[in-house]
GROMACS .gro file of N, CA and C in nm:
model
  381
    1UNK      N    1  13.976  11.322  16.726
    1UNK     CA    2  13.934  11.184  16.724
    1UNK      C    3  14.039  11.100  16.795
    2UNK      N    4  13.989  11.003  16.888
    2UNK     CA    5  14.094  10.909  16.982
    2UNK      C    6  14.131  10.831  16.852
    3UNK      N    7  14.218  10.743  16.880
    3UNK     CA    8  14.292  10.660  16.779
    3UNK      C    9  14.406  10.524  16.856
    4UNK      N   10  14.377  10.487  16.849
    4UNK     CA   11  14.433  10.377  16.880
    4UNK      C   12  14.550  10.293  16.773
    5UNK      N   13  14.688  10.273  16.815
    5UNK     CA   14  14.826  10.201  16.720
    5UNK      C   15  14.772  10.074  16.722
    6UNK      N   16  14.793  10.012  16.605
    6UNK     CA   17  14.818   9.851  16.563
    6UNK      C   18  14.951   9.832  16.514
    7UNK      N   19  15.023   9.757  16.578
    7UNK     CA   20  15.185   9.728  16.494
    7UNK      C   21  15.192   9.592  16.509
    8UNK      N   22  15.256   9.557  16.381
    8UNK     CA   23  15.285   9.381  16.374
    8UNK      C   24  15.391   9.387  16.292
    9UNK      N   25  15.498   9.259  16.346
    9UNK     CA   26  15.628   9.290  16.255
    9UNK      C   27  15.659   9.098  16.242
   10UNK      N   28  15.672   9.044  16.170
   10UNK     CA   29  15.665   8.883  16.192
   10UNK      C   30  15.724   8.771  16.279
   11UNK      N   31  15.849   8.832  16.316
   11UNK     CA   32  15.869   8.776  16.429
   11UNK      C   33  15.971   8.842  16.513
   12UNK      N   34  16.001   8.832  16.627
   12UNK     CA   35  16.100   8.887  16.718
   12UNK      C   36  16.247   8.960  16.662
   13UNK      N   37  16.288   8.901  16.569
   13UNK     CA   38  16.421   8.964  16.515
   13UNK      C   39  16.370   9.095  16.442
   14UNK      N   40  16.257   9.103  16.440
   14UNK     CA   41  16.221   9.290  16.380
   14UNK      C   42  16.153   9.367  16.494
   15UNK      N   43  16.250   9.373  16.627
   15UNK     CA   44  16.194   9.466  16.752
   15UNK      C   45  16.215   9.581  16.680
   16UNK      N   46  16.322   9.680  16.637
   16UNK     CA   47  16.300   9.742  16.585
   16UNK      C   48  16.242   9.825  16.499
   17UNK      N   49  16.147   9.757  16.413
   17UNK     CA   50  16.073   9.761  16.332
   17UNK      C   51  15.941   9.788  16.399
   18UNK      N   52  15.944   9.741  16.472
   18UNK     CA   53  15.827   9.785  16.587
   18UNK      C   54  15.796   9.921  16.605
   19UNK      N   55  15.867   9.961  16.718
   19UNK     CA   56  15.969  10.074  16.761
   19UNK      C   57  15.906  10.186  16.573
   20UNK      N   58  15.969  10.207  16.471
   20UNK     CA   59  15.983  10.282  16.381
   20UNK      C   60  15.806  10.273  16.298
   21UNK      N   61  15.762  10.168  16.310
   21UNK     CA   62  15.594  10.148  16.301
   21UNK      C   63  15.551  10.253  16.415
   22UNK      N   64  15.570  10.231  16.517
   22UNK     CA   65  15.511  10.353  16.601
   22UNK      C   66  15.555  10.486  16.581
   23UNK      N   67  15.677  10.522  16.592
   23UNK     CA   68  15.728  10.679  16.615
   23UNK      C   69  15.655  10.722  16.412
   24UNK      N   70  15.637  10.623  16.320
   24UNK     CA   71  15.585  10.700  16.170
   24UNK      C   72  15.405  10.679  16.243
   25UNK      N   73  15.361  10.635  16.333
   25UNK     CA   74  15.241  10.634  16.309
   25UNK      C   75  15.193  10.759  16.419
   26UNK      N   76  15.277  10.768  16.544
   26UNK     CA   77  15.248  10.895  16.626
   26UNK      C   78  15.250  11.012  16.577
   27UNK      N   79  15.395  11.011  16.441
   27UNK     CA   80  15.375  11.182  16.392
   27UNK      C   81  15.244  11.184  16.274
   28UNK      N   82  15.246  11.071  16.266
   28UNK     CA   83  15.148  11.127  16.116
   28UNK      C   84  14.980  11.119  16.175
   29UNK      N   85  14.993  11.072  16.283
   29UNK     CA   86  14.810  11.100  16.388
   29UNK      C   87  14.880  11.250  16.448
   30UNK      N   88  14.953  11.303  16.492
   30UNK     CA   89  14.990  11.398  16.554
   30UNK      C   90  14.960  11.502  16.456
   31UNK      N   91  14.996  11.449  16.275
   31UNK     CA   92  14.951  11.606  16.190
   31UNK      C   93  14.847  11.575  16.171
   32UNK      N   94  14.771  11.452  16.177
   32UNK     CA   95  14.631  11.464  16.129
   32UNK      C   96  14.546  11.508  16.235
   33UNK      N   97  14.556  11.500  16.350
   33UNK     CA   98  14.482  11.569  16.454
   33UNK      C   99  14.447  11.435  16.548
   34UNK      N  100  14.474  11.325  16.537
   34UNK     CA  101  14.419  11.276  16.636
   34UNK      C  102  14.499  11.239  16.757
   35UNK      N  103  14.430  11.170  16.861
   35UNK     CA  104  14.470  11.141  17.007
   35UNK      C  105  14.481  11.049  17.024
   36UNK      N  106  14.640  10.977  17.023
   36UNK     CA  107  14.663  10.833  17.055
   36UNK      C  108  14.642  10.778  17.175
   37UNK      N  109  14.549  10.693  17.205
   37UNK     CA  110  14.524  10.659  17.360
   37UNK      C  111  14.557  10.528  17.388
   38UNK      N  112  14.630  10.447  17.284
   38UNK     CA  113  14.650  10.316  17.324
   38UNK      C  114  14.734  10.261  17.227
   39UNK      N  115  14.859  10.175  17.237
   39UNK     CA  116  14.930  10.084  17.054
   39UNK      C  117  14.895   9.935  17.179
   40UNK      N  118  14.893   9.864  17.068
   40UNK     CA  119  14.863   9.732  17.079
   40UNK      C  120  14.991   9.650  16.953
   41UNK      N  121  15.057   9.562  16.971
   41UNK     CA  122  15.137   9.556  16.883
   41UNK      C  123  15.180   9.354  16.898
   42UNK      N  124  15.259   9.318  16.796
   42UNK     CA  125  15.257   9.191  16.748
   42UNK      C  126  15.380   9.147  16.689
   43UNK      N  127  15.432   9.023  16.734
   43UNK     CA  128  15.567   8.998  16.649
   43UNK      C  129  15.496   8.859  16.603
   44UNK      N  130  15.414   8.839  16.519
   44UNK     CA  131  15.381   8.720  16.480
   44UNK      C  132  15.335   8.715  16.322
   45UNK      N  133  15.321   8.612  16.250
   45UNK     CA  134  15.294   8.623  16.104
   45UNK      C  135  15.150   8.681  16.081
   46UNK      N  136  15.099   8.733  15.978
   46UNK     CA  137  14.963   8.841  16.015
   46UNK      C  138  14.859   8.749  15.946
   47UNK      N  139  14.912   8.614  15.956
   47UNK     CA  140  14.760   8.496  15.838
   47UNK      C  141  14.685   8.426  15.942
   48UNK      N  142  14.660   8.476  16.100
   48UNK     CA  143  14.613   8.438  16.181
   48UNK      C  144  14.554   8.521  16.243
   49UNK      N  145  14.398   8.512  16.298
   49UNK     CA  146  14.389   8.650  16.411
   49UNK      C  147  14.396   8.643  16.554
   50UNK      N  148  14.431   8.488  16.560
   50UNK     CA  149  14.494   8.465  16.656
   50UNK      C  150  14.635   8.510  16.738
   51UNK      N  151  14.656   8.633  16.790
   51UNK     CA  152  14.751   8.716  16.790
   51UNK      C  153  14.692   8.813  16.945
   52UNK      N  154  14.801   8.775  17.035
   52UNK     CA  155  14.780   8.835  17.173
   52UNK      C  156  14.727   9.002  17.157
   53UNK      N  157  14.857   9.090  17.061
   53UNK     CA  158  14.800   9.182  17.081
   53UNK      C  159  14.648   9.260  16.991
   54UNK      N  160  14.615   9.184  16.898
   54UNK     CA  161  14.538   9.177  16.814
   54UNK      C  162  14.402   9.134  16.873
   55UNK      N  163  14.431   9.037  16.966
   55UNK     CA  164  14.269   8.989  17.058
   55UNK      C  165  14.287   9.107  17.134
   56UNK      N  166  14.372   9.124  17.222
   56UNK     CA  167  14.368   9.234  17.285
   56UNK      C  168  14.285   9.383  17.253
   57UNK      N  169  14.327   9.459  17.135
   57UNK     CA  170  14.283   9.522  17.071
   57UNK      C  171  14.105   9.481  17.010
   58UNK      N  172  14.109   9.369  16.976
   58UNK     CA  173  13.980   9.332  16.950
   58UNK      C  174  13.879   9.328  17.041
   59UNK      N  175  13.911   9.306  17.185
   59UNK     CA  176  13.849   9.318  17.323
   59UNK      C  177  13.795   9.460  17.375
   60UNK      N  178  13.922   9.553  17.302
   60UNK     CA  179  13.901   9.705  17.362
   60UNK      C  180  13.788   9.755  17.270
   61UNK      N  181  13.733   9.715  17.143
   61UNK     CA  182  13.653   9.768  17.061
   61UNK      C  183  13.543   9.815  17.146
   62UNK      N  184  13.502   9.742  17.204
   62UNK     CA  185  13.341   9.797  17.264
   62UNK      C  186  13.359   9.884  17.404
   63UNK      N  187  13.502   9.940  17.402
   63UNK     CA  188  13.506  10.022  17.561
   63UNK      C  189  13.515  10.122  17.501
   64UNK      N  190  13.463  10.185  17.373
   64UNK     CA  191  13.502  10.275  17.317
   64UNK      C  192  13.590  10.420  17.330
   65UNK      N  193  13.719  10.345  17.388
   65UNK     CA  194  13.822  10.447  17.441
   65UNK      C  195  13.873  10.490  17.289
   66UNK      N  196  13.837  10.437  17.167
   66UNK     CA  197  13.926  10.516  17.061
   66UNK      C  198  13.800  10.508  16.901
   67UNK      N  199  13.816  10.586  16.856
   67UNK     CA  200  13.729  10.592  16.693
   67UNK      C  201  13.758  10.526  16.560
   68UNK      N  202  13.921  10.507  16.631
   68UNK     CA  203  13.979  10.461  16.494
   68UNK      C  204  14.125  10.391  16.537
   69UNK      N  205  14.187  10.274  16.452
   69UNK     CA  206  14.259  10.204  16.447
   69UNK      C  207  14.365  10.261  16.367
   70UNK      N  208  14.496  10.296  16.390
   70UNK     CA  209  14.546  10.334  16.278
   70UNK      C  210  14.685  10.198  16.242
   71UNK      N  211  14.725  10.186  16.095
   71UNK     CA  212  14.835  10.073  16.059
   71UNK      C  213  14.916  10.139  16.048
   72UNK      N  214  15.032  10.106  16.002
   72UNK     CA  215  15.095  10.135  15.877
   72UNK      C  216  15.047  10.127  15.732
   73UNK      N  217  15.004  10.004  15.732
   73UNK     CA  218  14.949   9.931  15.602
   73UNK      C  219  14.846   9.831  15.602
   74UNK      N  220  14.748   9.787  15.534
   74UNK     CA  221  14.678   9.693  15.551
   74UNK      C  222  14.749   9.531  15.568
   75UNK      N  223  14.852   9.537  15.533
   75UNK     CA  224  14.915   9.399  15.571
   75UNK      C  225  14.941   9.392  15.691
   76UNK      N  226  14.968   9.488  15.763
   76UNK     CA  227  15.013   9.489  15.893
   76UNK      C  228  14.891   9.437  16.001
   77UNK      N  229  14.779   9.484  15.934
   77UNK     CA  230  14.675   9.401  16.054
   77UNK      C  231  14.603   9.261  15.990
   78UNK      N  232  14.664   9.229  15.876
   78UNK     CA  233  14.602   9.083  15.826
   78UNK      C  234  14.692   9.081  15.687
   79UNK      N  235  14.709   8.943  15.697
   79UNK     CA  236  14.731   8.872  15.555
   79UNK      C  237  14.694   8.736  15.508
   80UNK      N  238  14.542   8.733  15.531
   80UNK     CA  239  14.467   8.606  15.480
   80UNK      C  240  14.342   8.704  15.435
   81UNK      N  241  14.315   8.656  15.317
   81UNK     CA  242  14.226   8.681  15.235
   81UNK      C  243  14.046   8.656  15.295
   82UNK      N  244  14.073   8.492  15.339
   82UNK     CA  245  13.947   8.464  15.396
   82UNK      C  246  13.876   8.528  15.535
   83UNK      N  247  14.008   8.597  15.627
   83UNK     CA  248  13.982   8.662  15.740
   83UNK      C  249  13.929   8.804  15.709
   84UNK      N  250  13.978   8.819  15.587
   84UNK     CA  251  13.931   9.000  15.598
   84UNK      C  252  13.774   9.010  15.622
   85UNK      N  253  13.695   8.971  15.548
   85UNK     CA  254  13.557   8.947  15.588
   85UNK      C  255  13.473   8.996  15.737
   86UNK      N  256  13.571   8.846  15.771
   86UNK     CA  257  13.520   8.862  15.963
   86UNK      C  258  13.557   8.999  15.988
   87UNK      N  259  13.710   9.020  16.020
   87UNK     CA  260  13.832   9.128  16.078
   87UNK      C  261  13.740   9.274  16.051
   88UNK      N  262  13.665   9.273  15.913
   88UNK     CA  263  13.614   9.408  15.848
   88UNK      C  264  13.483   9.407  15.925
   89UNK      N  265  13.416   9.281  15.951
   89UNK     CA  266  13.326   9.319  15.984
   89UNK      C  267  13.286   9.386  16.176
   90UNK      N  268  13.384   9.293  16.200
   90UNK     CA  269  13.413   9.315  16.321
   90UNK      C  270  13.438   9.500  16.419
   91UNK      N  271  13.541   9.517  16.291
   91UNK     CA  272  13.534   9.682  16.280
   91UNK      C  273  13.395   9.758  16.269
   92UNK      N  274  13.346   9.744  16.150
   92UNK     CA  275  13.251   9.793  16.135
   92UNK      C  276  13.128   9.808  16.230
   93UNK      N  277  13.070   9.670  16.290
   93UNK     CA  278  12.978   9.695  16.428
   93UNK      C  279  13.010   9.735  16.503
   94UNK      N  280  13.159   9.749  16.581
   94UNK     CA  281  13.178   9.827  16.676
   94UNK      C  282  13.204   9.974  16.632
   95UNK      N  283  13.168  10.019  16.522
   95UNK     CA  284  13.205  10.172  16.471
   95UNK      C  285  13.313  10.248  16.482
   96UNK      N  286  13.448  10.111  16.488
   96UNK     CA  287  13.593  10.201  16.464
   96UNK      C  288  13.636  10.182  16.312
   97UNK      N  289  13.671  10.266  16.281
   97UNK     CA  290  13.750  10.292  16.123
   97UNK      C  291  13.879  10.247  16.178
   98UNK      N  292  13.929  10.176  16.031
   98UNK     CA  293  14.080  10.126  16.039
   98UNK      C  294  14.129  10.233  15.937
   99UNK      N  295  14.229  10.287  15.987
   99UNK     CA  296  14.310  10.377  15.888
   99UNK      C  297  14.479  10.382  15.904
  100UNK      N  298  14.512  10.397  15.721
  100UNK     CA  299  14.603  10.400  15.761
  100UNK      C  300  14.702  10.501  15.667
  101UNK      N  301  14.799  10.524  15.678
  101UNK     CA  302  14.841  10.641  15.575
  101UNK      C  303  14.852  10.657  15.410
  102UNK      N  304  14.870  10.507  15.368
  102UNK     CA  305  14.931  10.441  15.231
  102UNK      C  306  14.746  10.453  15.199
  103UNK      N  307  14.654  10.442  15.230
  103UNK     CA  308  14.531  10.389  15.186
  103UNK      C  309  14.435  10.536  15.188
  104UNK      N  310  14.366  10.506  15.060
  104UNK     CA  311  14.309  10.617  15.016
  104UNK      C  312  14.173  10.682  15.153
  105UNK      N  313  14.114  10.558  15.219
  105UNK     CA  314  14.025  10.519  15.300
  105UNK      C  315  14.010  10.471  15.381
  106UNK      N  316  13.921  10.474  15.464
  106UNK     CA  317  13.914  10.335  15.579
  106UNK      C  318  13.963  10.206  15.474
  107UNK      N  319  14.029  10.164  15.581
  107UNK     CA  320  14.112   9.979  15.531
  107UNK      C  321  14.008   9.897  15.458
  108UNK      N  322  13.853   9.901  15.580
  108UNK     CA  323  13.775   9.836  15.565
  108UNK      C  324  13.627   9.876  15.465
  109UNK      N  325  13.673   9.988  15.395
  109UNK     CA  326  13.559  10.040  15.354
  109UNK      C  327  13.486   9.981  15.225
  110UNK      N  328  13.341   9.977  15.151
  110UNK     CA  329  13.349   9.902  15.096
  110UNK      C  330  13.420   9.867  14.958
  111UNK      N  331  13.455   9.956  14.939
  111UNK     CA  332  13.552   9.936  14.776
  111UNK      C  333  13.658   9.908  14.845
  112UNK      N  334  13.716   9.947  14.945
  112UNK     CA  335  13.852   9.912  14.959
  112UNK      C  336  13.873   9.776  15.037
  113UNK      N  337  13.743   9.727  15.088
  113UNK     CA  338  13.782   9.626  15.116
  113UNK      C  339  13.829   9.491  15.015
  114UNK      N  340  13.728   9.525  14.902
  114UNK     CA  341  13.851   9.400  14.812
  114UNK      C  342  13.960   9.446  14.791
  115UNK      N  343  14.047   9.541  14.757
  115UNK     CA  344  14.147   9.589  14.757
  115UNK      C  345  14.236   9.557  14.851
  116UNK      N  346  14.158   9.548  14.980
  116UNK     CA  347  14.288   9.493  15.117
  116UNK      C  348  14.267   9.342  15.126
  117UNK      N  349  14.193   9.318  15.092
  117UNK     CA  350  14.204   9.159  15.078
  117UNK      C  351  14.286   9.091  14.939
  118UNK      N  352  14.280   9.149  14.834
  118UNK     CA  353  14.382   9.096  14.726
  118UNK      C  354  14.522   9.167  14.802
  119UNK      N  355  14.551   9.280  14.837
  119UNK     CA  356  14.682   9.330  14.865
  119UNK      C  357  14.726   9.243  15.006
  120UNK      N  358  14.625   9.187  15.114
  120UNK     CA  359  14.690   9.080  15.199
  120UNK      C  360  14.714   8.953  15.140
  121UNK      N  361  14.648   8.908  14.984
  121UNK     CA  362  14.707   8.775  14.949
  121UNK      C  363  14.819   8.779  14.915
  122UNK      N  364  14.845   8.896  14.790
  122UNK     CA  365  14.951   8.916  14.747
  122UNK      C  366  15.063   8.912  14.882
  123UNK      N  367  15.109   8.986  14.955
  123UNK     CA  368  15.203   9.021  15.032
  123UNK      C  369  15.239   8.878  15.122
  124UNK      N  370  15.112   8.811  15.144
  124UNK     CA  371  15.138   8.669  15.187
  124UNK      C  372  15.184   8.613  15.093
  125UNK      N  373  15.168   8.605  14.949
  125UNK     CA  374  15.255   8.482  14.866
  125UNK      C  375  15.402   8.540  14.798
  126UNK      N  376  15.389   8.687  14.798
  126UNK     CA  377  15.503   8.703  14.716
  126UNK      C  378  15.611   8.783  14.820
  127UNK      N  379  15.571   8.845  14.932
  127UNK     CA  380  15.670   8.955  14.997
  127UNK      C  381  15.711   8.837  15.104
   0.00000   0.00000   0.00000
């Protein structure tokens, strides 16, 4: 399965953090079997989806160069509660799964989607 990186780190003083979001997300698609064909990545706060590499990524959905999105974590591709909705649905018509290692399921699936939407409020008010 193609797969496509999402990385977001909040702002510029965590390049690094970048960087270590990718090399944990290449080995762990590398044991799961899939084929990274693209990272798309973000130094901006995640309560907007307004986010270069995030439109970016949102643009590539329908060239269907990949099956699936992979995170780190569901905070990493959102932390507004009211966006998950759209963000999930958005996934869903174009038929890529968001996955990520910490999550039992697709990000967006339907039980887990309230789950990633309380765990993006939380992480927005308290982390």
């Amino acid at each position: 399965m193609k797969a496509a990186l999402y990385l977001r780190v909040a702002n510029d003083d965590q390049n690094e953090a970048i960087s270590a979001q990718e090399l944990y997300l290449r080995d762990w698609a590398n044991k799961q079997g899939y084929e990274v064909t693209s990272a798309f990545h973000d130094m901006a706060p995640g309560t907007s989806l307004e986010r270069p590499g995030l439109q970016t990524l949102l643009s590539a959905l329908d060239s269907k160069q990949f099956d699936a999105v992979l995170v780190k974590g569901a905070d990493r591709l959102l932390r507004n509660l009211q966006l998950v909705p759209k963000l999930a649905d958005t996934f869903q018509r174009a038929g890529v799964r968001v996955i990520s290692p910490s999550e039992p399921d697709d990000v967006f699936g339907t039980a887990q989607q309230v789950l990633t939407a309380l765990n993006a409020e939380w992480s927005k008010q308290f982390c």
